[in-house]
Amino acid sequence: MNRIIAAVVASFLACAPAIADPVAGGRANVVIQPEPPSLMLGLVQNAPTQQIAGNIYEGLLRYDAKLEAMPSLAKSWEVSDDGLTYTFHLEEGVKWHDGAAFSADDVVFTADVFLRQQHPRFRAILEHVASITAPDANTVVFTLKAPFGPFLNAFEVGSMPIVPKHIYEGTDFQNNPANNTPIGTGPFKFGEWQKGSFIKLVKNPDYWDEGKPYLDEIYWHVIPDAASRAVAYETGQVDILPAGSVETFDIPRLAALDNTCMTEAGWEFFAPQSWVWINTRQGPAANKEFRQAIMYALDREFIKDALFNGLGKISNGPFAASTKFNDTDIAPYPYDPAKAKELVKASGYNGEVLKLVPMPYGETWMRLGEVIKQNLEDVGIKVEIVSTDVAGWNQKLSDWDYDLSTTYLFQYGDPALGVSRTYVSTNIAKGSPWNNVEGYANPEVDALFAEGAGTIDPAKRQAVYSEVQKILVDDVPNAWLLDLGMPTIMRCSVKDLITTGIGLNDGFKNAYIEK
Amino acid sequence: MKILTRIVGRLVKAAVVLLAILVLNFLLIHAAPGDPAAVMAGEAGATDEMFLAQLREKFGLDQPLHVQLWKYISDVARLDLGYSYRQQMPVLDLILDRLPATLLLTGTAFAVSLVFGVLAGVLAASRVGKWSDTLISSVALLFYATPLFWAALMGVLLFSVTLGWLPPFGYETVGSGFTGWRRALDIAEHLVLPALSLGLFFTAVYSRMTRASMLEVSQMDFVKTARAKGLSPAVIERRHILRNALLPIVTLAGLQAGQLVGGAVLTETVFAWPGIGRLMFEALTQRDYNVLLGVFFVSAAMVILFNLITDLVYGIVDPRIRVQ
């Protein structure tokens, strides 16, 4: 029986290439929003920079939709049994875009010197690393101080873009003129950037992965107005709308157009989760029952359907559904205004007005602020909306000058990389809108997150993380909203654009356009 | 000679005004919440103390405010508008890079609105009370009352999405490889919608003002005298009425010309026109201080320059003003 199945599968596999034969040539037209300040991925980490520069630079690894590591610049790797030594074997014959040869020295320089100085997120990972060495030109060895569970998930191109040592060593990284004409090892080379209009990448003919990429060039169009971006797709100026390029209320109309495909794939690694920041330091929100009341008061089904067009998933807690170790046994808080009212009463709330500072990231997020205000007022909580621009919102959150706010953050595949930072007390510090802004401090949670990060065995990690999820769901340090659905809209003739859990951020290597 | 002294006097005043604008802008911008380092860190979605300190040092934000102000003023005095660390380019280069696109757009809108506005106004005034006057006045009122961004979006919907006659946005067809006349034509096609939507409002204003001003002048005694002399109506209209009615229009044109640099933020945004207005607006949201101050400085200089030119044009249009 098994043999028959194997034979069937084999015949399917044999047919597969005939069904989808990549076509070489052509140009992809993509929207980029907003215009990135720079494409030097080692220095700048904005979402639009990551989206474009992920084609210029490469990481050691990529990750599939299940977040399992896939080869990239590293063709294979081994982890020692004690979980302390990670050995990467690099692709051979790789060249930088300027023709110089790529080697293990570049990787060591990138991790040990360049990113240690310039990359806050990677710097945090380096805390766990004792040494980085290159025993030969094609091997890199990371030795850890102690076992670190998510270490193998830290090599995605945005987290650790490999930069050329021969260009940066001994220079002032920030002011190196090469930053304006970035040089990587990736499938596409920097072509041209007309500020305010477009960014052009061209095919790297010497790419190490023979036969790839298929496209000749990619144009990213800078179109500052959301309605104009929708028109750009309708009139055929662009063929790909990455998630977030149009307002959510335009999505159903665009998705219904001819020859248009939409997918939510390609965001599993980042797993953006949205929530309501609750300043737990002060006022009624210092009380747990009051925070639970907020959770029961929010009509998240409505938020999902009315504001996000049904895309996304109601969060069951602090771990997004696609993040590792999400405990699927935990049920999301139901919408229960009656219960919320009881809890508000029990918390001893006496009519203080809470200041809600919605994240000013466009129309949808402003409407979200209004829905939250309405939901909370329905259960007797008084809310005042304070509007500001992005810089002002950053500042207010960084200074803890708010009662409620909204946000969404990436989870980077593993709770130790993208979740714990929001809840551990060591991460309470003014000056950043992305740390433990809510001021939640619970020694038990700190200890569990530390244990989870220091454990290798997945089953043991699951037990620890299930425990921490239960505590957090009961404590409600933040009111979780949705694991956001991130729709990419494109012409159906664009094939193999999204082939990994990193999606567009290392997107165009396999992409081709059917004639 | 007299005119030269006047110009020099005006230039000295202009320099003082510019300095005041510079200081005021500087203080206002720094009073806004947030700074460029925090914005960049915020966009990165992850940050730590070291990252912020590095950025602030790079931007010169670690210095006391008065030191920063003094440095900025002395730089500007040497015509150095500073460096945009965000864009990794000198501010002057950024502005010069974007200036041609903006001047093309606002200049076209200016010329179109001035020509068509005055023509429509003259036409309406000479046919006052007739149906053509009513038509012109109503259309002018409609243009006058229509919000710019709405007119722009409707123009895109009608002419680009539905009819497909004109490109919906952009400066030229990206990646077309056009050169010479083909490129000029391509840019002109892209220019039609933004220039028209930007020009609509001023066309309406010019036509209404011309009409009102001409009607007022046509009631004056010297016009009656001219008629009594037996001059032809066309000559009276052109030499006696229109010339005297031009003063308020020159004032308005001076005002519009002053906005040539910074007055098209909305149009440039809707039409993805790579101009100064967008550079300014983006610099504002990103708190890119140097770029913002640079654009303000250039706009202020333009306003002052065009006020000066307006004054000189007054003298040409109405010799009485020259004497004073």
PDB file of N, CA and C in Angstrom, chain A residues 27 37 45-46 117-118 120-121 123 174 180 195-198 219 221-225 228 231-232 235 237 389 391-392 394-395 421 430-432 434, chain B residues 33-34 38-39 41-52 54 58 86-88 98 153 156 161 168-169 174-175 269-270 272 274 278 285 287:
ATOM      1  N   ARG A  27       9.372  42.398 -15.846  1.00  0.00           N
ATOM      2  CA  ARG A  27       9.557  43.391 -14.799  1.00  0.00           C
ATOM      3  C   ARG A  27       8.396  43.316 -13.811  1.00  0.00           C
ATOM      4  N   PRO A  37      13.953  55.475   4.110  1.00  0.00           N
ATOM      5  CA  PRO A  37      15.008  56.482   4.202  1.00  0.00           C
ATOM      6  C   PRO A  37      16.310  55.995   3.583  1.00  0.00           C
ATOM      7  N   GLN A  45      16.132  49.693   9.700  1.00  0.00           N
ATOM      8  CA  GLN A  45      15.278  48.517   9.865  1.00  0.00           C
ATOM      9  C   GLN A  45      13.803  48.801   9.597  1.00  0.00           C
ATOM     10  N   ASN A  46      13.505  49.906   8.903  1.00  0.00           N
ATOM     11  CA  ASN A  46      12.107  50.213   8.619  1.00  0.00           C
ATOM     12  C   ASN A  46      11.469  49.098   7.804  1.00  0.00           C
ATOM     13  N   GLN A 117      27.355  46.876  16.589  1.00  0.00           N
ATOM     14  CA  GLN A 117      27.342  48.328  16.764  1.00  0.00           C
ATOM     15  C   GLN A 117      26.028  48.968  16.358  1.00  0.00           C
ATOM     16  N   GLN A 118      25.358  48.398  15.353  1.00  0.00           N
ATOM     17  CA  GLN A 118      24.303  49.141  14.664  1.00  0.00           C
ATOM     18  C   GLN A 118      22.895  48.567  14.775  1.00  0.00           C
ATOM     19  N   PRO A 120      19.936  47.106  17.007  1.00  0.00           N
ATOM     20  CA  PRO A 120      19.461  46.854  18.370  1.00  0.00           C
ATOM     21  C   PRO A 120      18.904  45.444  18.575  1.00  0.00           C
ATOM     22  N   ARG A 121      18.156  44.954  17.599  1.00  0.00           N
ATOM     23  CA  ARG A 121      17.517  43.653  17.787  1.00  0.00           C
ATOM     24  C   ARG A 121      18.564  42.544  17.779  1.00  0.00           C
ATOM     25  N   ARG A 123      21.701  42.954  18.501  1.00  0.00           N
ATOM     26  CA  ARG A 123      22.545  43.175  19.676  1.00  0.00           C
ATOM     27  C   ARG A 123      21.986  42.395  20.869  1.00  0.00           C
ATOM     28  N   GLN A 174      27.958  54.608   9.418  1.00  0.00           N
ATOM     29  CA  GLN A 174      26.784  55.433   9.140  1.00  0.00           C
ATOM     30  C   GLN A 174      27.003  56.359   7.951  1.00  0.00           C
ATOM     31  N   ASN A 180      24.502  54.484  -0.056  1.00  0.00           N
ATOM     32  CA  ASN A 180      23.554  54.939  -1.073  1.00  0.00           C
ATOM     33  C   ASN A 180      23.482  54.020  -2.286  1.00  0.00           C
ATOM     34  N   LYS A 195      14.412  59.756  -5.858  1.00  0.00           N
ATOM     35  CA  LYS A 195      13.683  60.032  -4.613  1.00  0.00           C
ATOM     36  C   LYS A 195      12.316  60.614  -4.929  1.00  0.00           C
ATOM     37  N   GLY A 196      11.321  60.084  -4.252  1.00  0.00           N
ATOM     38  CA  GLY A 196       9.969  60.572  -4.463  1.00  0.00           C
ATOM     39  C   GLY A 196       9.260  59.896  -5.622  1.00  0.00           C
ATOM     40  N   SER A 197       9.973  59.112  -6.431  1.00  0.00           N
ATOM     41  CA  SER A 197       9.325  58.474  -7.584  1.00  0.00           C
ATOM     42  C   SER A 197       9.419  56.945  -7.558  1.00  0.00           C
ATOM     43  N   PHE A 198      10.625  56.447  -7.644  1.00  0.00           N
ATOM     44  CA  PHE A 198      10.742  54.984  -7.710  1.00  0.00           C
ATOM     45  C   PHE A 198      12.122  54.508  -7.278  1.00  0.00           C
ATOM     46  N   TYR A 219      10.601  47.338 -10.076  1.00  0.00           N
ATOM     47  CA  TYR A 219      10.406  48.757  -9.777  1.00  0.00           C
ATOM     48  C   TYR A 219       9.495  48.866  -8.567  1.00  0.00           C
ATOM     49  N   HIS A 221       7.301  51.554  -6.722  1.00  0.00           N
ATOM     50  CA  HIS A 221       6.759  52.884  -6.988  1.00  0.00           C
ATOM     51  C   HIS A 221       6.385  53.565  -5.677  1.00  0.00           C
ATOM     52  N   VAL A 222       6.856  54.799  -5.538  1.00  0.00           N
ATOM     53  CA  VAL A 222       6.542  55.577  -4.337  1.00  0.00           C
ATOM     54  C   VAL A 222       5.294  56.393  -4.622  1.00  0.00           C
ATOM     55  N   ILE A 223       4.190  56.051  -3.960  1.00  0.00           N
ATOM     56  CA  ILE A 223       2.932  56.746  -4.191  1.00  0.00           C
ATOM     57  C   ILE A 223       2.375  57.113  -2.818  1.00  0.00           C
ATOM     58  N   PRO A 224       2.444  58.378  -2.428  1.00  0.00           N
ATOM     59  CA  PRO A 224       2.175  58.730  -1.030  1.00  0.00           C
ATOM     60  C   PRO A 224       0.708  58.657  -0.611  1.00  0.00           C
ATOM     61  N   ASP A 225      -0.236  58.715  -1.545  1.00  0.00           N
ATOM     62  CA  ASP A 225      -1.637  58.750  -1.160  1.00  0.00           C
ATOM     63  C   ASP A 225      -2.277  57.371  -1.297  1.00  0.00           C
ATOM     64  N   SER A 228      -4.558  56.835  -4.236  1.00  0.00           N
ATOM     65  CA  SER A 228      -3.803  56.772  -5.490  1.00  0.00           C
ATOM     66  C   SER A 228      -3.121  55.417  -5.653  1.00  0.00           C
ATOM     67  N   VAL A 231      -5.651  53.183  -7.067  1.00  0.00           N
ATOM     68  CA  VAL A 231      -5.817  53.509  -8.489  1.00  0.00           C
ATOM     69  C   VAL A 231      -4.656  52.956  -9.299  1.00  0.00           C
ATOM     70  N   ALA A 232      -3.459  53.009  -8.727  1.00  0.00           N
ATOM     71  CA  ALA A 232      -2.279  52.513  -9.436  1.00  0.00           C
ATOM     72  C   ALA A 232      -2.451  51.047  -9.810  1.00  0.00           C
ATOM     73  N   THR A 235      -5.358  50.767 -12.563  1.00  0.00           N
ATOM     74  CA  THR A 235      -5.010  51.209 -13.911  1.00  0.00           C
ATOM     75  C   THR A 235      -3.793  50.465 -14.464  1.00  0.00           C
ATOM     76  N   GLN A 237      -0.607  50.357 -13.380  1.00  0.00           N
ATOM     77  CA  GLN A 237       0.757  50.874 -13.169  1.00  0.00           C
ATOM     78  C   GLN A 237       1.572  49.922 -12.306  1.00  0.00           C
ATOM     79  N   ASP A 389       0.398  62.956  15.701  1.00  0.00           N
ATOM     80  CA  ASP A 389       1.015  62.301  14.549  1.00  0.00           C
ATOM     81  C   ASP A 389       1.994  61.228  15.029  1.00  0.00           C
ATOM     82  N   ALA A 391       5.225  60.890  15.168  1.00  0.00           N
ATOM     83  CA  ALA A 391       6.310  61.292  16.061  1.00  0.00           C
ATOM     84  C   ALA A 391       5.779  61.604  17.459  1.00  0.00           C
ATOM     85  N   GLY A 392       4.621  62.253  17.509  1.00  0.00           N
ATOM     86  CA  GLY A 392       4.030  62.587  18.805  1.00  0.00           C
ATOM     87  C   GLY A 392       3.578  61.345  19.556  1.00  0.00           C
ATOM     88  N   ASN A 394       4.864  58.277  19.176  1.00  0.00           N
ATOM     89  CA  ASN A 394       6.107  57.676  19.649  1.00  0.00           C
ATOM     90  C   ASN A 394       6.521  58.256  20.989  1.00  0.00           C
ATOM     91  N   GLN A 395       6.514  59.587  21.014  1.00  0.00           N
ATOM     92  CA  GLN A 395       6.978  60.303  22.194  1.00  0.00           C
ATOM     93  C   GLN A 395       6.085  60.010  23.399  1.00  0.00           C
ATOM     94  N   ARG A 421       9.760  40.428  25.072  1.00  0.00           N
ATOM     95  CA  ARG A 421      10.201  41.818  25.198  1.00  0.00           C
ATOM     96  C   ARG A 421       9.080  42.746  25.672  1.00  0.00           C
ATOM     97  N   LYS A 430      12.004  54.025  29.755  1.00  0.00           N
ATOM     98  CA  LYS A 430      11.492  55.114  28.918  1.00  0.00           C
ATOM     99  C   LYS A 430      12.344  55.218  27.667  1.00  0.00           C
ATOM    100  N   GLY A 431      11.778  55.835  26.622  1.00  0.00           N
ATOM    101  CA  GLY A 431      12.588  56.108  25.442  1.00  0.00           C
ATOM    102  C   GLY A 431      12.303  55.197  24.269  1.00  0.00           C
ATOM    103  N   SER A 432      11.447  54.197  24.416  1.00  0.00           N
ATOM    104  CA  SER A 432      11.115  53.351  23.284  1.00  0.00           C
ATOM    105  C   SER A 432       9.629  53.008  23.317  1.00  0.00           C
ATOM    106  N   TRP A 434       8.486  50.391  21.934  1.00  0.00           N
ATOM    107  CA  TRP A 434       8.390  48.975  21.566  1.00  0.00           C
ATOM    108  C   TRP A 434       8.807  48.039  22.691  1.00  0.00           C
TER     109      TRP A 434
ATOM    110  N   PRO B  33       6.459  67.583  19.529  1.00  0.00           N
ATOM    111  CA  PRO B  33       6.876  66.381  20.244  1.00  0.00           C
ATOM    112  C   PRO B  33       7.661  65.421  19.346  1.00  0.00           C
ATOM    113  N   GLY B  34       8.608  64.714  19.924  1.00  0.00           N
ATOM    114  CA  GLY B  34       9.373  63.724  19.171  1.00  0.00           C
ATOM    115  C   GLY B  34      10.563  64.359  18.483  1.00  0.00           C
ATOM    116  N   ALA B  38      14.036  59.489  17.499  1.00  0.00           N
ATOM    117  CA  ALA B  38      12.939  58.674  18.018  1.00  0.00           C
ATOM    118  C   ALA B  38      12.067  58.161  16.879  1.00  0.00           C
ATOM    119  N   VAL B  39      11.858  59.004  15.858  1.00  0.00           N
ATOM    120  CA  VAL B  39      11.031  58.566  14.736  1.00  0.00           C
ATOM    121  C   VAL B  39      11.708  57.402  14.007  1.00  0.00           C
ATOM    122  N   ALA B  41      13.957  55.333  15.171  1.00  0.00           N
ATOM    123  CA  ALA B  41      13.945  54.162  16.044  1.00  0.00           C
ATOM    124  C   ALA B  41      12.551  53.550  16.055  1.00  0.00           C
ATOM    125  N   GLY B  42      11.547  54.411  16.095  1.00  0.00           N
ATOM    126  CA  GLY B  42      10.167  53.937  16.110  1.00  0.00           C
ATOM    127  C   GLY B  42       9.845  53.135  14.868  1.00  0.00           C
ATOM    128  N   GLU B  43      10.294  53.627  13.713  1.00  0.00           N
ATOM    129  CA  GLU B  43      10.006  52.922  12.467  1.00  0.00           C
ATOM    130  C   GLU B  43      10.699  51.567  12.409  1.00  0.00           C
ATOM    131  N   ALA B  44      11.823  51.467  13.102  1.00  0.00           N
ATOM    132  CA  ALA B  44      12.562  50.214  13.058  1.00  0.00           C
ATOM    133  C   ALA B  44      11.847  49.127  13.854  1.00  0.00           C
ATOM    134  N   GLY B  45      10.929  49.525  14.731  1.00  0.00           N
ATOM    135  CA  GLY B  45      10.173  48.530  15.482  1.00  0.00           C
ATOM    136  C   GLY B  45      10.978  47.884  16.578  1.00  0.00           C
ATOM    137  N   ALA B  46      12.159  48.366  16.828  1.00  0.00           N
ATOM    138  CA  ALA B  46      12.978  47.835  17.908  1.00  0.00           C
ATOM    139  C   ALA B  46      14.062  48.857  18.187  1.00  0.00           C
ATOM    140  N   THR B  47      14.420  49.011  19.416  1.00  0.00           N
ATOM    141  CA  THR B  47      15.411  50.016  19.726  1.00  0.00           C
ATOM    142  C   THR B  47      15.987  49.769  21.109  1.00  0.00           C
ATOM    143  N   ASP B  48      17.102  50.385  21.388  1.00  0.00           N
ATOM    144  CA  ASP B  48      17.618  50.398  22.749  1.00  0.00           C
ATOM    145  C   ASP B  48      18.308  51.738  22.982  1.00  0.00           C
ATOM    146  N   GLU B  49      18.749  51.967  24.188  1.00  0.00           N
ATOM    147  CA  GLU B  49      19.367  53.242  24.565  1.00  0.00           C
ATOM    148  C   GLU B  49      20.513  53.613  23.630  1.00  0.00           C
ATOM    149  N   MET B  50      21.350  52.611  23.339  1.00  0.00           N
ATOM    150  CA  MET B  50      22.552  52.857  22.560  1.00  0.00           C
ATOM    151  C   MET B  50      22.203  53.360  21.161  1.00  0.00           C
ATOM    152  N   PHE B  51      21.201  52.736  20.561  1.00  0.00           N
ATOM    153  CA  PHE B  51      20.770  53.086  19.211  1.00  0.00           C
ATOM    154  C   PHE B  51      20.316  54.544  19.176  1.00  0.00           C
ATOM    155  N   LEU B  52      19.488  54.932  20.160  1.00  0.00           N
ATOM    156  CA  LEU B  52      18.992  56.308  20.212  1.00  0.00           C
ATOM    157  C   LEU B  52      20.136  57.289  20.423  1.00  0.00           C
ATOM    158  N   GLN B  54      23.256  56.922  19.656  1.00  0.00           N
ATOM    159  CA  GLN B  54      24.039  56.997  18.417  1.00  0.00           C
ATOM    160  C   GLN B  54      23.388  57.947  17.428  1.00  0.00           C
ATOM    161  N   LYS B  58      24.646  61.617  16.048  1.00  0.00           N
ATOM    162  CA  LYS B  58      24.841  61.813  14.618  1.00  0.00           C
ATOM    163  C   LYS B  58      24.072  63.044  14.135  1.00  0.00           C
ATOM    164  N   ARG B  86      18.741  61.487   7.675  1.00  0.00           N
ATOM    165  CA  ARG B  86      17.769  60.471   7.335  1.00  0.00           C
ATOM    166  C   ARG B  86      17.943  60.034   5.886  1.00  0.00           C
ATOM    167  N   GLN B  87      18.078  61.032   4.983  1.00  0.00           N
ATOM    168  CA  GLN B  87      18.172  60.720   3.561  1.00  0.00           C
ATOM    169  C   GLN B  87      19.620  60.619   3.095  1.00  0.00           C
ATOM    170  N   GLN B  88      20.556  60.851   4.001  1.00  0.00           N
ATOM    171  CA  GLN B  88      21.975  60.757   3.666  1.00  0.00           C
ATOM    172  C   GLN B  88      22.350  61.659   2.496  1.00  0.00           C
ATOM    173  N   ARG B  98      14.324  68.332  -6.104  1.00  0.00           N
ATOM    174  CA  ARG B  98      12.863  68.333  -6.191  1.00  0.00           C
ATOM    175  C   ARG B  98      12.299  69.619  -6.797  1.00  0.00           C
ATOM    176  N   LEU B 153      -9.098  63.882  -7.028  1.00  0.00           N
ATOM    177  CA  LEU B 153      -9.478  62.462  -7.059  1.00  0.00           C
ATOM    178  C   LEU B 153     -10.539  62.198  -8.118  1.00  0.00           C
ATOM    179  N   VAL B 156      -8.948  62.087 -11.454  1.00  0.00           N
ATOM    180  CA  VAL B 156      -8.273  60.804 -11.677  1.00  0.00           C
ATOM    181  C   VAL B 156      -9.284  59.726 -12.036  1.00  0.00           C
ATOM    182  N   VAL B 161      -9.114  56.415 -14.614  1.00  0.00           N
ATOM    183  CA  VAL B 161      -9.675  55.093 -14.357  1.00  0.00           C
ATOM    184  C   VAL B 161     -10.772  54.773 -15.369  1.00  0.00           C
ATOM    185  N   PRO B 168      -2.726  58.571 -14.214  1.00  0.00           N
ATOM    186  CA  PRO B 168      -3.332  59.040 -12.967  1.00  0.00           C
ATOM    187  C   PRO B 168      -2.371  59.783 -12.047  1.00  0.00           C
ATOM    188  N   PHE B 169      -1.102  59.487 -12.127  1.00  0.00           N
ATOM    189  CA  PHE B 169      -0.168  60.157 -11.215  1.00  0.00           C
ATOM    190  C   PHE B 169       1.252  59.923 -11.692  1.00  0.00           C
ATOM    191  N   VAL B 174       7.484  55.491 -15.492  1.00  0.00           N
ATOM    192  CA  VAL B 174       8.679  54.938 -14.867  1.00  0.00           C
ATOM    193  C   VAL B 174       9.245  53.811 -15.720  1.00  0.00           C
ATOM    194  N   GLY B 175      10.541  53.906 -16.002  1.00  0.00           N
ATOM    195  CA  GLY B 175      11.207  52.831 -16.723  1.00  0.00           C
ATOM    196  C   GLY B 175      10.875  52.772 -18.205  1.00  0.00           C
ATOM    197  N   THR B 269       0.902  65.178  -3.244  1.00  0.00           N
ATOM    198  CA  THR B 269       0.642  63.916  -2.553  1.00  0.00           C
ATOM    199  C   THR B 269      -0.329  63.053  -3.348  1.00  0.00           C
ATOM    200  N   VAL B 270      -1.454  63.643  -3.745  1.00  0.00           N
ATOM    201  CA  VAL B 270      -2.454  62.859  -4.468  1.00  0.00           C
ATOM    202  C   VAL B 270      -1.885  62.329  -5.778  1.00  0.00           C
ATOM    203  N   ALA B 272       1.300  61.858  -6.551  1.00  0.00           N
ATOM    204  CA  ALA B 272       2.647  61.288  -6.413  1.00  0.00           C
ATOM    205  C   ALA B 272       3.656  62.086  -7.228  1.00  0.00           C
ATOM    206  N   PRO B 274       6.850  64.173  -7.584  1.00  0.00           N
ATOM    207  CA  PRO B 274       8.041  64.196  -6.719  1.00  0.00           C
ATOM    208  C   PRO B 274       8.569  65.603  -6.462  1.00  0.00           C
ATOM    209  N   ARG B 278       5.891  67.628  -1.073  1.00  0.00           N
ATOM    210  CA  ARG B 278       5.928  66.306  -0.435  1.00  0.00           C
ATOM    211  C   ARG B 278       7.167  66.145   0.427  1.00  0.00           C
ATOM    212  N   THR B 285       6.540  64.925   9.114  1.00  0.00           N
ATOM    213  CA  THR B 285       6.129  63.747   9.866  1.00  0.00           C
ATOM    214  C   THR B 285       7.330  62.981  10.393  1.00  0.00           C
ATOM    215  N   ARG B 287      10.104  64.468  11.325  1.00  0.00           N
ATOM    216  CA  ARG B 287      10.885  65.409  12.132  1.00  0.00           C
ATOM    217  C   ARG B 287      12.313  65.545  11.595  1.00  0.00           C
TER     218      ARG B 287
END
